[in-house]
Amino acid sequence: MLGYTVRRILTMIPTLLAISFIIFVIIQLPPGDFLETEIAEMQAQGEAVDQEKIEYLRREYGLDKPFLEQYAVWVFGLLQGDLGFSFEHQLPVNEVIGDRLWLTFIVALSTILFTYAVAFPIGIYSAVRQYSVGDYVLTFVGFLGLATPNFLLALVLLYFANLWFGTSIGGLMDPQYIDHPWTWDKVKSVLEHLWIPVIVIGTSGTAAMIRRLRANLLDELQKQYVVTARAKGLSPLKVLLKYPLRMAINPFIADIGNVLPQLISGAVLVSVVLSLETTGPMLVRALQSQDMFLAGSFLMFEAGLVVVGVFLSDLALAVLDPRIRLGGGATK
């Protein structure tokens, strides 16, 4: 197990380097750069363009350097914790993102916990009590969650949160706490606003997970080893927890590498509707304005989540499923 873990960690290093090169190529693909976009906007508004200042800024930001040299400077900066300079905000990327990464992580982690806490009990109940009244009701609720657009649910919850609880419309905290240091009052304000985006973002994922868990568990419960265990007199709960449930959750463990990036990138529309101070809207704006270092930092953050998530899911699968071996080749 230790050798496998070390090999996987060593494999993650070239993987992240390759991903960083692909990301840098992608953000450089659109013609021009941020300064050329700024010049076009200034000319469209009838403003004068100081070419000397433009050339100075191009040299200052390293935009006049060859592609590979720009990439090398960016990668070495990432290794040292320097995410580059945001052209649009005229600040280092570290300062621009501020609390956004933390708030994004809080929303994503809370959504995952909500999704698993709701989906697993319901999925298990629906499989064990197949075709019961509860199964039909929960199935209907699941289909309703899949069919309801997230942005529509966000608007409805915003209205009722303001009507019933007096929660301010939009955002992850009250306006007076934005860009202020973290205090207990700020934490309470975040918790007060957090439940709305968690329910909105997690609803569709919860509904899909319920259906998948129900189908996987029903398939496992009909296999011969479950029939044998029941025939030997094992209690229904022990039969359920010993093997069928462990086998049924394999697909969910394998999806850990995709969960966090999907929540972060897939919640952009919800973030716009709810005015959330997360990375999604800022990433869209950075891509539109060709703010290459800001966009590249966000994309590397998501890529890192994928690589680490896949690594953790592989380790968890090896622990949960005895049929999975960490090394290749047959054992005799």
mmCIF file of C-alpha atoms in Angstrom:
data_model
loop_
_atom_site.group_PDB
_atom_site.id
_atom_site.type_symbol
_atom_site.label_atom_id
_atom_site.label_comp_id
_atom_site.label_asym_id
_atom_site.label_seq_id
_atom_site.Cartn_x
_atom_site.Cartn_y
_atom_site.Cartn_z
ATOM 1 C CA MET A 1 0.000 0.000 0.000
ATOM 2 C CA LEU A 2 2.825 2.393 0.864
ATOM 3 C CA GLY A 3 4.657 1.639 -2.376
ATOM 4 C CA TYR A 4 1.462 2.167 -4.382
ATOM 5 C CA THR A 5 0.827 5.495 -2.639
ATOM 6 C CA VAL A 6 4.369 6.722 -3.348
ATOM 7 C CA ARG A 7 4.132 5.714 -7.023
ATOM 8 C CA ARG A 8 0.833 7.501 -7.425
ATOM 9 C CA ILE A 9 2.145 10.678 -5.804
ATOM 10 C CA LEU A 10 5.182 10.644 -8.090
ATOM 11 C CA THR A 11 2.874 10.137 -11.082
ATOM 12 C CA MET A 12 0.802 13.169 -10.060
ATOM 13 C CA ILE A 13 3.773 15.529 -10.562
ATOM 14 C CA PRO A 14 4.248 15.026 -14.350
ATOM 15 C CA THR A 15 0.468 14.845 -14.717
ATOM 16 C CA LEU A 16 0.025 18.312 -13.208
ATOM 17 C CA LEU A 17 2.917 19.649 -15.311
ATOM 18 C CA ALA A 18 1.294 18.332 -18.491
ATOM 19 C CA ILE A 19 -2.062 19.810 -17.439
ATOM 20 C CA SER A 20 -0.426 23.184 -16.719
ATOM 21 C CA PHE A 21 1.093 23.242 -20.234
ATOM 22 C CA ILE A 22 -2.262 22.390 -21.834
ATOM 23 C CA ILE A 23 -4.010 25.093 -19.773
ATOM 24 C CA PHE A 24 -1.407 27.687 -20.782
ATOM 25 C CA VAL A 25 -1.817 26.742 -24.439
ATOM 26 C CA ILE A 26 -5.607 27.022 -24.188
ATOM 27 C CA ILE A 27 -5.611 30.446 -22.518
ATOM 28 C CA GLN A 28 -3.157 31.659 -25.174
ATOM 29 C CA LEU A 29 -5.217 30.354 -28.110
ATOM 30 C CA PRO A 30 -7.539 33.385 -28.566
ATOM 31 C CA PRO A 31 -5.929 35.978 -30.841
ATOM 32 C CA GLY A 32 -4.352 38.963 -29.103
ATOM 33 C CA ASP A 33 -4.030 39.471 -25.374
ATOM 34 C CA PHE A 34 -5.530 41.540 -22.574
ATOM 35 C CA LEU A 35 -3.771 44.734 -23.637
ATOM 36 C CA GLU A 36 -5.029 44.446 -27.218
ATOM 37 C CA THR A 37 -8.541 43.914 -25.889
ATOM 38 C CA GLU A 38 -8.175 47.029 -23.733
ATOM 39 C CA ILE A 39 -6.924 49.041 -26.725
ATOM 40 C CA ALA A 40 -9.916 47.934 -28.818
ATOM 41 C CA GLU A 41 -12.342 48.930 -26.034
ATOM 42 C CA MET A 42 -10.657 52.338 -25.600
ATOM 43 C CA GLN A 43 -10.763 53.015 -29.350
ATOM 44 C CA ALA A 44 -14.434 51.977 -29.484
ATOM 45 C CA GLN A 45 -15.162 54.540 -26.754
ATOM 46 C CA GLY A 46 -13.204 57.247 -28.599
ATOM 47 C CA GLU A 47 -10.378 57.433 -26.045
ATOM 48 C CA ALA A 48 -6.775 58.156 -26.996
ATOM 49 C CA VAL A 49 -4.298 55.274 -26.826
ATOM 50 C CA ASP A 50 -0.785 55.909 -25.536
ATOM 51 C CA GLN A 51 1.354 53.460 -27.500
ATOM 52 C CA GLU A 52 4.415 54.049 -25.310
ATOM 53 C CA LYS A 53 2.420 53.115 -22.220
ATOM 54 C CA ILE A 54 1.075 50.019 -23.978
ATOM 55 C CA GLU A 55 4.586 48.891 -24.939
ATOM 56 C CA TYR A 56 5.800 49.540 -21.401
ATOM 57 C CA LEU A 57 2.992 47.434 -19.947
ATOM 58 C CA ARG A 58 3.663 44.673 -22.486
ATOM 59 C CA ARG A 59 7.295 44.503 -21.344
ATOM 60 C CA GLU A 60 6.314 44.846 -17.676
ATOM 61 C CA TYR A 61 3.911 41.884 -17.829
ATOM 62 C CA GLY A 62 6.220 39.785 -19.995
ATOM 63 C CA LEU A 63 3.782 39.643 -22.921
ATOM 64 C CA ASP A 64 6.606 40.403 -25.363
ATOM 65 C CA LYS A 65 8.502 37.239 -24.384
ATOM 66 C CA PRO A 66 8.357 33.933 -26.327
ATOM 67 C CA PHE A 67 5.598 31.481 -25.447
ATOM 68 C CA LEU A 68 7.808 28.920 -23.700
ATOM 69 C CA GLU A 69 9.514 31.610 -21.636
ATOM 70 C CA GLN A 70 6.141 32.956 -20.502
ATOM 71 C CA TYR A 71 5.066 29.419 -19.580
ATOM 72 C CA ALA A 72 8.271 28.733 -17.637
ATOM 73 C CA VAL A 73 7.909 31.971 -15.646
ATOM 74 C CA TRP A 74 4.278 31.127 -14.846
ATOM 75 C CA VAL A 75 5.011 27.538 -13.732
ATOM 76 C CA PHE A 76 7.962 28.503 -11.533
ATOM 77 C CA GLY A 77 5.777 31.193 -10.015
ATOM 78 C CA LEU A 78 3.076 28.615 -9.231
ATOM 79 C CA LEU A 79 5.643 26.387 -7.502
ATOM 80 C CA GLN A 80 6.609 29.343 -5.302
ATOM 81 C CA GLY A 81 3.018 30.311 -4.526
ATOM 82 C CA ASP A 82 3.006 33.254 -6.951
ATOM 83 C CA LEU A 83 -0.116 32.954 -9.116
ATOM 84 C CA GLY A 84 0.833 35.852 -11.384
ATOM 85 C CA PHE A 85 -0.640 39.292 -11.978
ATOM 86 C CA SER A 86 -4.263 40.072 -12.835
ATOM 87 C CA PHE A 87 -4.306 42.582 -15.695
ATOM 88 C CA GLU A 88 -7.946 43.527 -15.253
ATOM 89 C CA HIS A 89 -7.796 44.107 -11.485
ATOM 90 C CA GLN A 90 -4.236 45.504 -11.497
ATOM 91 C CA LEU A 91 -3.392 43.341 -8.497
ATOM 92 C CA PRO A 92 -1.562 40.053 -7.859
ATOM 93 C CA VAL A 93 -3.864 37.072 -8.397
ATOM 94 C CA ASN A 94 -3.323 36.015 -4.769
ATOM 95 C CA GLU A 95 -4.972 39.258 -3.637
ATOM 96 C CA VAL A 96 -7.734 39.193 -6.259
ATOM 97 C CA ILE A 97 -9.069 35.770 -5.378
ATOM 98 C CA GLY A 98 -9.032 36.678 -1.673
ATOM 99 C CA ASP A 99 -11.770 34.749 0.104
ATOM 100 C CA ARG A 100 -13.251 33.386 -3.114
ATOM 101 C CA LEU A 101 -11.335 30.112 -3.066
ATOM 102 C CA TRP A 102 -12.240 29.539 0.572
ATOM 103 C CA LEU A 103 -15.902 30.395 -0.007
ATOM 104 C CA THR A 104 -15.971 28.158 -3.087
ATOM 105 C CA PHE A 105 -14.450 25.300 -1.104
ATOM 106 C CA ILE A 106 -16.953 25.818 1.734
ATOM 107 C CA VAL A 107 -19.907 25.759 -0.676
ATOM 108 C CA ALA A 108 -18.586 22.703 -2.534
ATOM 109 C CA LEU A 109 -17.784 20.719 0.629
ATOM 110 C CA SER A 110 -21.147 21.582 2.208
ATOM 111 C CA THR A 111 -22.932 20.548 -0.976
ATOM 112 C CA ILE A 112 -21.113 17.201 -1.053
ATOM 113 C CA LEU A 113 -21.977 16.506 2.587
ATOM 114 C CA PHE A 114 -25.608 17.464 1.937
ATOM 115 C CA THR A 115 -25.773 15.285 -1.174
ATOM 116 C CA TYR A 116 -24.348 12.189 0.490
ATOM 117 C CA ALA A 117 -26.282 12.670 3.744
ATOM 118 C CA VAL A 118 -29.597 12.859 1.872
ATOM 119 C CA ALA A 119 -28.981 10.485 -1.042
ATOM 120 C CA PHE A 120 -27.556 7.477 0.798
ATOM 121 C CA PRO A 121 -30.374 6.857 3.301
ATOM 122 C CA ILE A 122 -33.033 7.476 0.646
ATOM 123 C CA GLY A 123 -31.289 5.313 -1.952
ATOM 124 C CA ILE A 124 -30.860 2.430 0.509
ATOM 125 C CA TYR A 125 -34.476 2.678 1.682
ATOM 126 C CA SER A 126 -35.789 2.739 -1.906
ATOM 127 C CA ALA A 127 -33.789 -0.375 -2.782
ATOM 128 C CA VAL A 128 -34.695 -2.349 0.366
ATOM 129 C CA ARG A 129 -38.376 -1.286 0.195
ATOM 130 C CA GLN A 130 -38.742 -1.619 -3.557
ATOM 131 C CA TYR A 131 -42.204 -0.706 -4.944
ATOM 132 C CA SER A 132 -43.440 0.441 -1.526
ATOM 133 C CA VAL A 133 -45.358 3.697 -1.048
ATOM 134 C CA GLY A 134 -42.215 5.339 0.326
ATOM 135 C CA ASP A 135 -40.232 4.170 -2.713
ATOM 136 C CA TYR A 136 -42.760 5.719 -5.098
ATOM 137 C CA VAL A 137 -42.890 8.999 -3.147
ATOM 138 C CA LEU A 138 -39.109 9.314 -2.941
ATOM 139 C CA THR A 139 -38.765 8.387 -6.619
ATOM 140 C CA PHE A 140 -41.213 11.159 -7.518
ATOM 141 C CA VAL A 141 -39.239 13.654 -5.406
ATOM 142 C CA GLY A 142 -36.032 12.513 -7.111
ATOM 143 C CA PHE A 143 -37.464 13.036 -10.583
ATOM 144 C CA LEU A 144 -38.756 16.431 -9.472
ATOM 145 C CA GLY A 145 -35.258 17.382 -8.353
ATOM 146 C CA LEU A 146 -33.782 16.298 -11.691
ATOM 147 C CA ALA A 147 -36.396 18.211 -13.681
ATOM 148 C CA THR A 148 -36.246 21.518 -11.780
ATOM 149 C CA PRO A 149 -33.709 24.015 -13.228
ATOM 150 C CA ASN A 150 -31.226 25.144 -10.596
ATOM 151 C CA PHE A 151 -31.574 28.837 -11.397
ATOM 152 C CA LEU A 152 -35.369 28.639 -10.989
ATOM 153 C CA LEU A 153 -35.054 26.883 -7.639
ATOM 154 C CA ALA A 154 -32.510 29.537 -6.615
ATOM 155 C CA LEU A 155 -34.970 32.355 -7.307
ATOM 156 C CA VAL A 156 -37.758 30.590 -5.381
ATOM 157 C CA LEU A 157 -35.545 29.923 -2.342
ATOM 158 C CA LEU A 158 -34.240 33.491 -2.383
ATOM 159 C CA TYR A 159 -37.796 34.812 -2.182
ATOM 160 C CA PHE A 160 -38.884 32.530 0.659
ATOM 161 C CA ALA A 161 -35.610 32.984 2.601
ATOM 162 C CA ASN A 162 -36.154 36.723 2.557
ATOM 163 C CA LEU A 163 -39.876 36.393 3.333
ATOM 164 C CA TRP A 164 -39.648 33.857 6.178
ATOM 165 C CA PHE A 165 -36.197 34.413 7.701
ATOM 166 C CA GLY A 166 -35.315 37.940 6.637
ATOM 167 C CA THR A 167 -32.115 36.732 4.932
ATOM 168 C CA SER A 168 -30.641 39.381 2.643
ATOM 169 C CA ILE A 169 -31.094 38.631 -1.047
ATOM 170 C CA GLY A 170 -28.065 37.044 -2.713
ATOM 171 C CA GLY A 171 -24.484 36.603 -1.634
ATOM 172 C CA LEU A 172 -22.868 34.320 0.909
ATOM 173 C CA MET A 173 -22.831 36.922 3.681
ATOM 174 C CA ASP A 174 -24.346 40.245 4.654
ATOM 175 C CA PRO A 175 -22.886 43.203 2.699
ATOM 176 C CA GLN A 176 -21.109 44.701 5.726
ATOM 177 C CA TYR A 177 -18.840 41.637 6.050
ATOM 178 C CA ILE A 178 -17.577 41.609 2.449
ATOM 179 C CA ASP A 179 -13.783 42.147 2.193
ATOM 180 C CA HIS A 180 -13.499 42.257 5.986
ATOM 181 C CA PRO A 181 -11.428 39.937 8.216
ATOM 182 C CA TRP A 182 -13.031 36.724 9.413
ATOM 183 C CA THR A 183 -14.866 37.060 12.713
ATOM 184 C CA TRP A 184 -17.473 34.941 14.472
ATOM 185 C CA ASP A 185 -20.213 37.290 13.221
ATOM 186 C CA LYS A 186 -18.971 36.868 9.650
ATOM 187 C CA VAL A 187 -18.963 33.065 10.053
ATOM 188 C CA LYS A 188 -22.552 33.163 11.356
ATOM 189 C CA SER A 189 -23.566 35.331 8.400
ATOM 190 C CA VAL A 190 -22.019 32.796 5.975
ATOM 191 C CA LEU A 191 -23.822 29.906 7.691
ATOM 192 C CA GLU A 192 -27.089 31.856 7.519
ATOM 193 C CA HIS A 193 -26.759 32.277 3.747
ATOM 194 C CA LEU A 194 -25.064 28.947 2.979
ATOM 195 C CA TRP A 195 -28.104 26.656 3.058
ATOM 196 C CA ILE A 196 -29.680 28.253 -0.037
ATOM 197 C CA PRO A 197 -26.825 27.550 -2.519
ATOM 198 C CA VAL A 198 -26.207 24.133 -0.914
ATOM 199 C CA ILE A 199 -29.817 23.042 -1.526
ATOM 200 C CA VAL A 200 -29.931 24.589 -4.999
ATOM 201 C CA ILE A 201 -26.637 23.118 -6.225
ATOM 202 C CA GLY A 202 -27.056 19.792 -4.446
ATOM 203 C CA THR A 203 -30.630 19.045 -5.491
ATOM 204 C CA SER A 204 -29.949 17.656 -8.954
ATOM 205 C CA GLY A 205 -26.864 15.743 -7.791
ATOM 206 C CA THR A 206 -28.789 14.267 -4.886
ATOM 207 C CA ALA A 207 -31.625 13.102 -7.127
ATOM 208 C CA ALA A 208 -29.205 11.488 -9.601
ATOM 209 C CA MET A 209 -27.264 9.777 -6.803
ATOM 210 C CA ILE A 210 -30.473 8.334 -5.315
ATOM 211 C CA ARG A 211 -31.396 6.720 -8.625
ATOM 212 C CA ARG A 212 -27.904 5.304 -9.173
ATOM 213 C CA LEU A 213 -27.552 3.934 -5.652
ATOM 214 C CA ARG A 214 -31.001 2.346 -5.807
ATOM 215 C CA ALA A 215 -30.234 0.644 -9.131
ATOM 216 C CA ASN A 216 -26.777 -0.585 -8.036
ATOM 217 C CA LEU A 217 -28.018 -1.886 -4.704
ATOM 218 C CA LEU A 218 -30.991 -3.691 -6.279
ATOM 219 C CA ASP A 219 -28.591 -5.401 -8.663
ATOM 220 C CA GLU A 220 -26.322 -6.533 -5.790
ATOM 221 C CA LEU A 221 -29.221 -7.742 -3.606
ATOM 222 C CA GLN A 222 -30.281 -10.185 -6.321
ATOM 223 C CA LYS A 223 -26.883 -11.874 -6.592
ATOM 224 C CA GLN A 224 -26.172 -15.391 -5.360
ATOM 225 C CA TYR A 225 -23.891 -14.484 -2.457
ATOM 226 C CA VAL A 226 -26.706 -12.432 -0.870
ATOM 227 C CA VAL A 227 -29.112 -15.363 -1.201
ATOM 228 C CA THR A 228 -26.503 -17.645 0.390
ATOM 229 C CA ALA A 229 -25.918 -15.227 3.286
ATOM 230 C CA ARG A 230 -29.662 -15.051 3.954
ATOM 231 C CA ALA A 231 -29.932 -18.843 3.808
ATOM 232 C CA LYS A 232 -27.223 -19.132 6.474
ATOM 233 C CA GLY A 233 -29.344 -17.056 8.833
ATOM 234 C CA LEU A 234 -27.514 -13.728 8.828
ATOM 235 C CA SER A 235 -29.626 -10.776 9.928
ATOM 236 C CA PRO A 236 -30.997 -8.557 7.109
ATOM 237 C CA LEU A 237 -28.977 -5.542 8.350
ATOM 238 C CA LYS A 238 -25.724 -7.509 8.478
ATOM 239 C CA VAL A 239 -26.383 -8.972 5.023
ATOM 240 C CA LEU A 240 -26.984 -5.455 3.667
ATOM 241 C CA LEU A 241 -23.938 -3.797 5.216
ATOM 242 C CA LYS A 242 -21.430 -6.629 4.843
ATOM 243 C CA TYR A 243 -21.153 -6.786 1.058
ATOM 244 C CA PRO A 244 -24.036 -5.438 -1.107
ATOM 245 C CA LEU A 245 -23.772 -1.851 0.109
ATOM 246 C CA ARG A 246 -19.982 -1.856 -0.166
ATOM 247 C CA MET A 247 -20.208 -3.066 -3.758
ATOM 248 C CA ALA A 248 -23.029 -0.645 -4.645
ATOM 249 C CA ILE A 249 -21.103 2.468 -3.589
ATOM 250 C CA ASN A 250 -18.059 1.685 -5.763
ATOM 251 C CA PRO A 251 -19.204 4.039 -8.566
ATOM 252 C CA PHE A 252 -19.622 6.874 -6.052
ATOM 253 C CA ILE A 253 -16.152 6.367 -4.639
ATOM 254 C CA ALA A 254 -14.741 6.305 -8.158
ATOM 255 C CA ASP A 255 -16.464 9.645 -8.902
ATOM 256 C CA ILE A 256 -14.732 11.546 -6.097
ATOM 257 C CA GLY A 257 -12.270 12.984 -8.619
ATOM 258 C CA ASN A 258 -15.106 14.562 -10.587
ATOM 259 C CA VAL A 259 -17.367 15.763 -7.792
ATOM 260 C CA LEU A 260 -15.549 18.902 -6.620
ATOM 261 C CA PRO A 261 -14.652 20.280 -10.085
ATOM 262 C CA GLN A 262 -18.203 19.639 -11.321
ATOM 263 C CA LEU A 263 -19.665 21.497 -8.353
ATOM 264 C CA ILE A 264 -17.294 24.426 -8.813
ATOM 265 C CA SER A 265 -17.607 24.770 -12.597
ATOM 266 C CA GLY A 266 -21.229 23.612 -12.827
ATOM 267 C CA ALA A 267 -22.520 26.155 -10.314
ATOM 268 C CA VAL A 268 -21.542 29.222 -12.334
ATOM 269 C CA LEU A 269 -25.128 30.024 -13.363
ATOM 270 C CA VAL A 270 -26.357 29.556 -9.798
ATOM 271 C CA SER A 271 -23.503 31.761 -8.542
ATOM 272 C CA VAL A 272 -24.571 34.525 -10.923
ATOM 273 C CA VAL A 273 -28.242 34.255 -9.928
ATOM 274 C CA LEU A 274 -27.422 34.201 -6.206
ATOM 275 C CA SER A 275 -24.594 36.776 -6.464
ATOM 276 C CA LEU A 276 -22.189 34.357 -4.786
ATOM 277 C CA GLU A 277 -18.613 35.529 -4.211
ATOM 278 C CA THR A 278 -17.177 32.275 -5.589
ATOM 279 C CA THR A 279 -14.682 31.481 -8.324
ATOM 280 C CA GLY A 280 -17.225 30.662 -11.054
ATOM 281 C CA PRO A 281 -18.307 34.178 -12.134
ATOM 282 C CA MET A 282 -14.742 35.505 -11.795
ATOM 283 C CA LEU A 283 -13.402 32.660 -13.978
ATOM 284 C CA VAL A 284 -15.960 33.450 -16.699
ATOM 285 C CA ARG A 285 -15.028 37.137 -16.580
ATOM 286 C CA ALA A 286 -11.295 36.330 -16.673
ATOM 287 C CA LEU A 287 -11.763 34.153 -19.773
ATOM 288 C CA GLN A 288 -13.831 36.835 -21.488
ATOM 289 C CA SER A 289 -11.270 39.564 -20.810
ATOM 290 C CA GLN A 290 -8.259 37.289 -21.536
ATOM 291 C CA ASP A 291 -6.889 37.829 -18.039
ATOM 292 C CA MET A 292 -4.620 34.857 -18.615
ATOM 293 C CA PHE A 293 -2.944 34.451 -15.223
ATOM 294 C CA LEU A 294 -6.195 34.774 -13.286
ATOM 295 C CA ALA A 295 -7.976 32.281 -15.557
ATOM 296 C CA GLY A 296 -5.000 29.912 -15.539
ATOM 297 C CA SER A 297 -4.853 29.909 -11.729
ATOM 298 C CA PHE A 298 -8.523 28.934 -11.457
ATOM 299 C CA LEU A 299 -8.138 26.183 -14.060
ATOM 300 C CA MET A 300 -5.061 24.788 -12.305
ATOM 301 C CA PHE A 301 -7.015 24.797 -9.044
ATOM 302 C CA GLU A 302 -9.728 22.640 -10.621
ATOM 303 C CA ALA A 303 -7.166 20.367 -12.283
ATOM 304 C CA GLY A 304 -5.463 19.842 -8.942
ATOM 305 C CA LEU A 305 -8.799 18.882 -7.394
ATOM 306 C CA VAL A 306 -9.331 16.280 -10.139
ATOM 307 C CA VAL A 307 -5.884 14.712 -9.732
ATOM 308 C CA VAL A 308 -6.048 14.600 -5.936
ATOM 309 C CA GLY A 309 -9.670 13.385 -6.020
ATOM 310 C CA VAL A 310 -8.838 10.495 -8.357
ATOM 311 C CA PHE A 311 -5.913 9.536 -6.126
ATOM 312 C CA LEU A 312 -8.112 9.497 -3.007
ATOM 313 C CA SER A 313 -10.872 7.556 -4.786
ATOM 314 C CA ASP A 314 -8.400 4.865 -5.883
ATOM 315 C CA LEU A 315 -7.153 4.452 -2.321
ATOM 316 C CA ALA A 316 -10.706 4.281 -0.970
ATOM 317 C CA LEU A 317 -11.707 1.679 -3.577
ATOM 318 C CA ALA A 318 -8.760 -0.507 -2.640
ATOM 319 C CA VAL A 319 -9.841 -0.396 1.010
ATOM 320 C CA LEU A 320 -13.564 -0.972 0.408
ATOM 321 C CA ASP A 321 -13.451 -3.609 -2.323
ATOM 322 C CA PRO A 322 -11.235 -6.656 -1.672
ATOM 323 C CA ARG A 323 -11.509 -7.620 -5.354
ATOM 324 C CA ILE A 324 -9.365 -4.622 -6.331
ATOM 325 C CA ARG A 325 -5.588 -5.186 -6.285
ATOM 326 C CA LEU A 326 -3.047 -2.402 -6.061
ATOM 327 C CA GLY A 327 -0.556 -4.170 -8.328
ATOM 328 C CA GLY A 328 -0.946 -5.640 -11.777
ATOM 329 C CA GLY A 329 -0.561 -9.271 -12.702
ATOM 330 C CA ALA A 330 -2.146 -12.423 -11.345
ATOM 331 C CA THR A 331 -1.288 -13.780 -7.945
ATOM 332 C CA LYS A 332 -0.784 -17.497 -7.416
#
